[in-house]
Amino acid sequence: MATYDAKYATVTVDGRYITGFDDGTFIKAEKDEESFQTKVSAMGEVIVSETNNPLGTITITLSQTSPSYSYLMQKAKTKKPFPIWVNYNDGVQKEKAGGTQARIKKSPGKEFSDEASSREFEFQVFDYTEE
């Protein structure tokens, strides 16, 4: 039987662990483009072109009350790239995604309601890798 436990998923931004995630999907990491493209010639020959685009996007969703919110707001104002890593390691399954050069695309939108809402940070990773 396989199990999954969200407490084994972590995000570090410039070496600092991010905390205070919102419920639901709180981390998403993916390459921005497919790894290759195909084309078929008039004679039916398949041509595979490798995509060399190293960009990826990591999106995290924090609770409005997250202790990491103010830290990430400060990072959003800087123009200096920083590392971001997403890790999942429950002792059986290990996954890692991220890179050493990333920036926050824009500050999250604000929403105020009768209960705490979420704040979404989107990171552009310039040297995205997955393991």
Coordinates of N, CA and C in Angstrom, one line a residue:
M1 N 0.8 -1.2 0.0 CA 0.0 0.0 0.0 C 0.9 1.2 0.0
A2 N 0.6 2.2 -0.9 CA 1.3 3.4 -0.9 C 0.6 4.5 -0.1
T3 N 1.4 5.4 0.5 CA 0.8 6.5 1.3 C 1.4 7.8 0.9
Y4 N 0.7 8.9 1.2 CA 1.2 10.2 0.9 C 0.9 11.0 2.2
D5 N 1.9 11.9 2.6 CA 1.7 12.8 3.7 C 2.2 14.1 3.3
A6 N 1.4 15.1 3.3 CA 1.8 16.5 2.9 C 2.8 17.1 3.8
K7 N 3.0 16.6 5.0 CA 4.0 17.2 5.9 C 5.4 16.9 5.4
Y8 N 5.6 16.0 4.5 CA 6.9 15.7 3.9 C 7.3 16.6 2.7
A9 N 6.4 17.5 2.3 CA 6.6 18.4 1.2 C 7.2 19.7 1.8
T10 N 8.3 20.2 1.3 CA 8.9 21.4 1.8 C 9.3 22.3 0.6
V11 N 9.4 23.6 0.9 CA 9.9 24.6 0.0 C 10.9 25.5 0.7
T12 N 12.1 25.6 0.1 CA 13.1 26.6 0.6 C 13.3 27.7 -0.4
V13 N 13.3 28.9 0.1 CA 13.6 30.1 -0.8 C 14.8 30.7 -0.2
D14 N 15.9 30.7 -1.0 CA 17.2 31.3 -0.5 C 17.6 30.7 0.8
G15 N 17.4 29.4 1.0 CA 17.8 28.7 2.1 C 16.9 28.7 3.3
R16 N 15.8 29.4 3.2 CA 14.8 29.6 4.3 C 13.6 28.7 4.0
Y17 N 13.2 27.9 5.0 CA 12.0 27.1 4.9 C 10.8 27.9 4.9
I18 N 9.9 27.7 4.0 CA 8.6 28.5 3.9 C 7.6 27.7 4.7
T19 N 6.8 28.4 5.5 CA 5.7 27.8 6.3 C 4.4 28.5 6.1
G20 N 3.3 27.9 6.6 CA 2.0 28.6 6.6 C 1.3 28.4 5.3
F21 N 1.4 27.2 4.7 CA 0.7 27.0 3.4 C -0.8 26.9 3.6
D22 N -1.6 27.2 2.6 CA -3.0 27.2 2.6 C -3.5 25.7 2.3
D23 N -4.7 25.4 2.5 CA -5.2 24.1 2.2 C -5.4 23.9 0.7
G24 N -5.6 22.7 0.3 CA -5.7 22.4 -1.1 C -4.3 22.2 -1.7
T25 N -4.2 22.4 -3.0 CA -2.9 22.3 -3.7 C -2.1 23.5 -3.3
F26 N -1.0 23.3 -2.5 CA -0.2 24.4 -2.0 C 1.1 24.5 -2.6
I27 N 1.6 23.5 -3.4 CA 2.8 23.6 -4.2 C 2.6 23.1 -5.6
K28 N 3.1 23.8 -6.6 CA 3.0 23.3 -8.0 C 4.3 23.6 -8.6
A29 N 5.0 22.7 -9.3 CA 6.2 22.9 -10.0 C 6.2 22.2 -11.3
E30 N 6.6 22.9 -12.4 CA 6.6 22.3 -13.7 C 7.5 23.1 -14.7
K31 N 8.0 22.4 -15.7 CA 8.7 23.1 -16.8 C 7.7 23.9 -17.6
D32 N 8.3 25.0 -18.1 CA 7.4 25.9 -18.9 C 7.1 25.4 -20.3
E33 N 8.0 24.5 -20.9 CA 7.7 24.0 -22.2 C 8.0 22.5 -22.2
E34 N 7.5 21.8 -23.2 CA 7.7 20.4 -23.4 C 9.2 20.2 -23.7
S35 N 9.7 19.0 -23.5 CA 11.1 18.7 -23.7 C 11.5 18.6 -25.1
F36 N 10.6 18.3 -26.0 CA 10.9 18.2 -27.4 C 9.6 18.5 -28.3
Q37 N 9.8 18.8 -29.5 CA 8.7 19.0 -30.5 C 8.9 18.0 -31.7
T38 N 7.8 17.6 -32.3 CA 7.9 16.7 -33.4 C 7.3 17.4 -34.7
K39 N 7.8 16.9 -35.8 CA 7.4 17.4 -37.1 C 7.4 16.2 -38.0
V40 N 6.5 16.1 -38.9 CA 6.5 15.0 -39.9 C 6.7 15.5 -41.3
S41 N 7.7 15.0 -42.0 CA 7.9 15.5 -43.3 C 6.8 15.0 -44.3
A42 N 6.9 15.5 -45.5 CA 5.9 15.1 -46.6 C 6.0 13.6 -46.9
M43 N 7.2 13.0 -46.6 CA 7.4 11.6 -46.9 C 7.1 10.7 -45.7
G44 N 6.6 11.4 -44.6 CA 6.3 10.6 -43.4 C 7.4 10.4 -42.4
E45 N 8.5 11.0 -42.6 CA 9.7 10.9 -41.6 C 9.4 11.8 -40.4
V46 N 9.6 11.2 -39.3 CA 9.4 12.0 -38.1 C 10.7 12.7 -37.7
I47 N 10.6 14.0 -37.4 CA 11.8 14.8 -37.0 C 11.5 15.2 -35.5
V48 N 12.4 14.9 -34.6 CA 12.3 15.3 -33.2 C 13.3 16.5 -33.0
S49 N 12.8 17.6 -32.5 CA 13.6 18.7 -32.2 C 13.6 18.9 -30.7
E50 N 14.8 18.9 -30.1 CA 15.0 19.0 -28.6 C 14.7 20.5 -28.3
T51 N 14.0 20.7 -27.2 CA 13.8 22.0 -26.6 C 14.8 22.3 -25.6
N52 N 15.5 23.4 -25.7 CA 16.6 23.7 -24.8 C 16.2 24.8 -23.8
N53 N 14.9 25.0 -23.6 CA 14.4 26.0 -22.7 C 14.5 25.6 -21.3
P54 N 15.4 26.2 -20.4 CA 15.6 25.8 -19.1 C 14.6 26.4 -18.1
L55 N 13.6 27.1 -18.5 CA 12.6 27.8 -17.6 C 11.6 26.8 -17.0
G56 N 11.3 27.1 -15.8 CA 10.2 26.4 -15.1 C 9.5 27.4 -14.2
T57 N 8.3 27.0 -13.7 CA 7.5 27.8 -12.8 C 7.2 27.0 -11.5
I58 N 7.3 27.7 -10.4 CA 6.9 27.1 -9.1 C 5.9 28.0 -8.5
T59 N 4.7 27.5 -8.2 CA 3.7 28.3 -7.6 C 3.4 27.7 -6.2
I60 N 3.4 28.6 -5.2 CA 3.1 28.2 -3.8 C 1.9 29.0 -3.3
T61 N 1.1 28.4 -2.5 CA -0.1 29.1 -2.0 C 0.0 29.1 -0.5
L62 N 0.1 30.3 0.0 CA 0.2 30.5 1.5 C -1.1 31.0 2.0
S63 N -1.3 30.8 3.3 CA -2.4 31.4 4.0 C -2.1 32.8 4.2
Q64 N -3.2 33.7 4.3 CA -3.0 35.1 4.5 C -2.2 35.4 5.8
T65 N -2.3 34.5 6.7 CA -1.6 34.6 8.0 C -0.3 33.9 8.1
S66 N 0.3 33.5 7.0 CA 1.5 32.7 7.0 C 2.7 33.6 7.6
P67 N 3.5 33.0 8.4 CA 4.7 33.7 8.9 C 5.7 34.0 7.8
S68 N 5.6 33.3 6.7 CA 6.5 33.5 5.6 C 6.1 34.6 4.6
Y69 N 4.9 35.1 4.8 CA 4.3 36.1 3.8 C 5.2 37.3 3.7
S70 N 5.5 37.9 4.8 CA 6.3 39.2 4.8 C 7.7 38.9 4.2
Y71 N 8.3 37.8 4.5 CA 9.6 37.4 3.9 C 9.5 37.4 2.4
L72 N 8.5 36.7 1.8 CA 8.4 36.6 0.4 C 8.0 37.9 -0.3
M73 N 7.3 38.8 0.5 CA 7.0 40.1 -0.1 C 8.3 40.9 -0.3
Q74 N 9.2 40.7 0.7 CA 10.5 41.4 0.5 C 11.3 40.8 -0.6
K75 N 11.2 39.5 -0.8 CA 11.9 38.8 -1.9 C 11.3 39.3 -3.3
A76 N 10.0 39.6 -3.3 CA 9.4 40.0 -4.5 C 9.9 41.4 -5.0
K77 N 10.4 42.2 -4.1 CA 10.9 43.5 -4.4 C 12.3 43.5 -4.9
T78 N 13.0 42.4 -4.7 CA 14.4 42.4 -5.1 C 14.6 42.0 -6.5
K79 N 15.6 42.4 -7.1 CA 15.9 42.0 -8.5 C 17.0 41.0 -8.6
K80 N 17.5 40.6 -7.4 CA 18.6 39.6 -7.4 C 18.0 38.2 -7.4
P81 N 18.4 37.3 -8.3 CA 18.0 35.9 -8.3 C 18.4 35.2 -7.0
F82 N 17.6 34.2 -6.7 CA 17.9 33.4 -5.5 C 17.4 31.9 -5.7
P83 N 17.9 31.0 -5.0 CA 17.6 29.6 -5.2 C 16.2 29.3 -4.6
I84 N 15.5 28.4 -5.2 CA 14.2 27.9 -4.7 C 14.2 26.4 -4.9
W85 N 13.8 25.6 -3.9 CA 13.7 24.1 -4.1 C 12.5 23.6 -3.4
V86 N 11.8 22.7 -4.1 CA 10.7 22.0 -3.7 C 11.1 20.5 -3.4
N87 N 10.9 20.0 -2.2 CA 11.3 18.6 -1.9 C 10.2 17.9 -1.3
Y88 N 10.1 16.6 -1.7 CA 9.2 15.7 -1.0 C 10.0 14.4 -0.7
N89 N 10.1 14.1 0.6 CA 10.9 12.9 1.0 C 10.2 12.3 2.3
D90 N 9.5 11.2 2.1 CA 8.9 10.5 3.2 C 9.7 9.3 3.6
G91 N 10.9 9.2 3.1 CA 11.7 8.0 3.4 C 11.6 6.9 2.4
V92 N 10.6 7.0 1.6 CA 10.4 6.0 0.5 C 10.4 6.7 -0.9
Q93 N 9.6 7.7 -1.0 CA 9.5 8.4 -2.2 C 10.2 9.7 -2.1
K94 N 11.1 10.1 -3.1 CA 11.9 11.3 -3.1 C 11.6 12.0 -4.4
E95 N 11.3 13.3 -4.3 CA 11.2 14.2 -5.5 C 11.8 15.5 -5.1
K96 N 12.3 16.1 -6.2 CA 13.0 17.5 -6.0 C 12.8 18.2 -7.3
A97 N 12.5 19.5 -7.1 CA 12.4 20.4 -8.3 C 12.8 21.8 -7.9
G98 N 13.3 22.6 -8.8 CA 13.7 23.9 -8.6 C 14.9 24.3 -9.3
G99 N 15.6 25.3 -8.7 CA 16.9 25.8 -9.3 C 17.6 26.8 -8.5
T100 N 18.7 27.2 -8.9 CA 19.6 28.1 -8.2 C 19.3 29.6 -8.5
Q101 N 18.5 29.8 -9.6 CA 18.3 31.2 -10.0 C 16.8 31.4 -10.3
A102 N 16.1 32.1 -9.4 CA 14.7 32.4 -9.5 C 14.4 33.8 -9.0
R103 N 13.2 34.2 -9.5 CA 12.6 35.5 -9.0 C 11.1 35.3 -8.9
I104 N 10.5 36.2 -8.1 CA 9.0 36.2 -8.0 C 8.5 37.0 -9.1
K105 N 7.6 36.5 -9.9 CA 7.1 37.2 -11.0 C 6.3 38.5 -10.7
K106 N 5.5 38.4 -9.7 CA 4.7 39.6 -9.2 C 4.2 39.3 -7.8
S107 N 3.9 40.4 -7.1 CA 3.3 40.2 -5.7 C 1.9 39.6 -5.9
P108 N 1.5 38.8 -4.9 CA 0.2 38.2 -5.0 C -0.9 39.2 -4.8
G109 N -2.1 38.8 -5.4 CA -3.3 39.7 -5.3 C -3.8 39.6 -3.9
K110 N -4.6 40.5 -3.5 CA -5.1 40.6 -2.2 C -6.6 40.3 -2.2
E111 N -7.1 39.6 -1.3 CA -8.5 39.3 -1.1 C -8.8 39.2 0.3
F112 N -9.9 39.9 0.7 CA -10.3 39.9 2.1 C -11.7 39.5 2.2
S113 N -11.9 38.6 3.2 CA -13.2 37.9 3.3 C -13.6 37.8 4.8
D114 N -14.6 37.0 5.1 CA -15.0 36.7 6.5 C -14.2 35.6 7.1
E115 N -13.2 35.0 6.3 CA -12.2 34.1 6.8 C -10.9 34.3 6.1
A116 N -9.8 33.8 6.6 CA -8.5 34.0 6.0 C -8.5 33.5 4.6
S117 N -7.9 34.2 3.7 CA -7.8 33.8 2.3 C -6.4 33.4 2.0
S118 N -6.1 33.1 0.7 CA -4.8 32.6 0.3 C -4.1 33.7 -0.4
R119 N -2.7 33.5 -0.5 CA -1.8 34.4 -1.2 C -1.0 33.5 -2.1
E120 N -1.0 33.7 -3.4 CA -0.3 32.9 -4.3 C 1.0 33.6 -4.8
F121 N 2.1 32.9 -4.7 CA 3.4 33.4 -5.2 C 3.8 32.6 -6.3
E122 N 4.2 33.2 -7.5 CA 4.6 32.5 -8.6 C 6.1 32.9 -8.9
F123 N 6.9 31.8 -8.9 CA 8.4 32.0 -9.1 C 8.8 31.6 -10.5
Q124 N 9.5 32.4 -11.2 CA 10.1 32.0 -12.5 C 11.5 31.4 -12.1
V125 N 11.8 30.2 -12.5 CA 13.0 29.5 -12.3 C 13.8 29.5 -13.6
F126 N 15.0 30.1 -13.6 CA 15.7 30.3 -14.8 C 16.6 29.1 -15.2
D127 N 16.8 28.2 -14.2 CA 17.6 27.0 -14.4 C 16.9 25.8 -13.8
Y128 N 15.7 25.6 -14.2 CA 14.8 24.6 -13.6 C 15.3 23.2 -13.8
T129 N 15.3 22.4 -12.8 CA 15.6 20.9 -12.9 C 14.6 20.1 -12.0
E130 N 14.5 18.9 -12.4 CA 13.6 17.9 -11.6 C 14.4 16.6 -11.4
E131 N 14.1 16.0 -10.3 CA 14.7 14.7 -10.0 C 13.6 13.8 -9.4

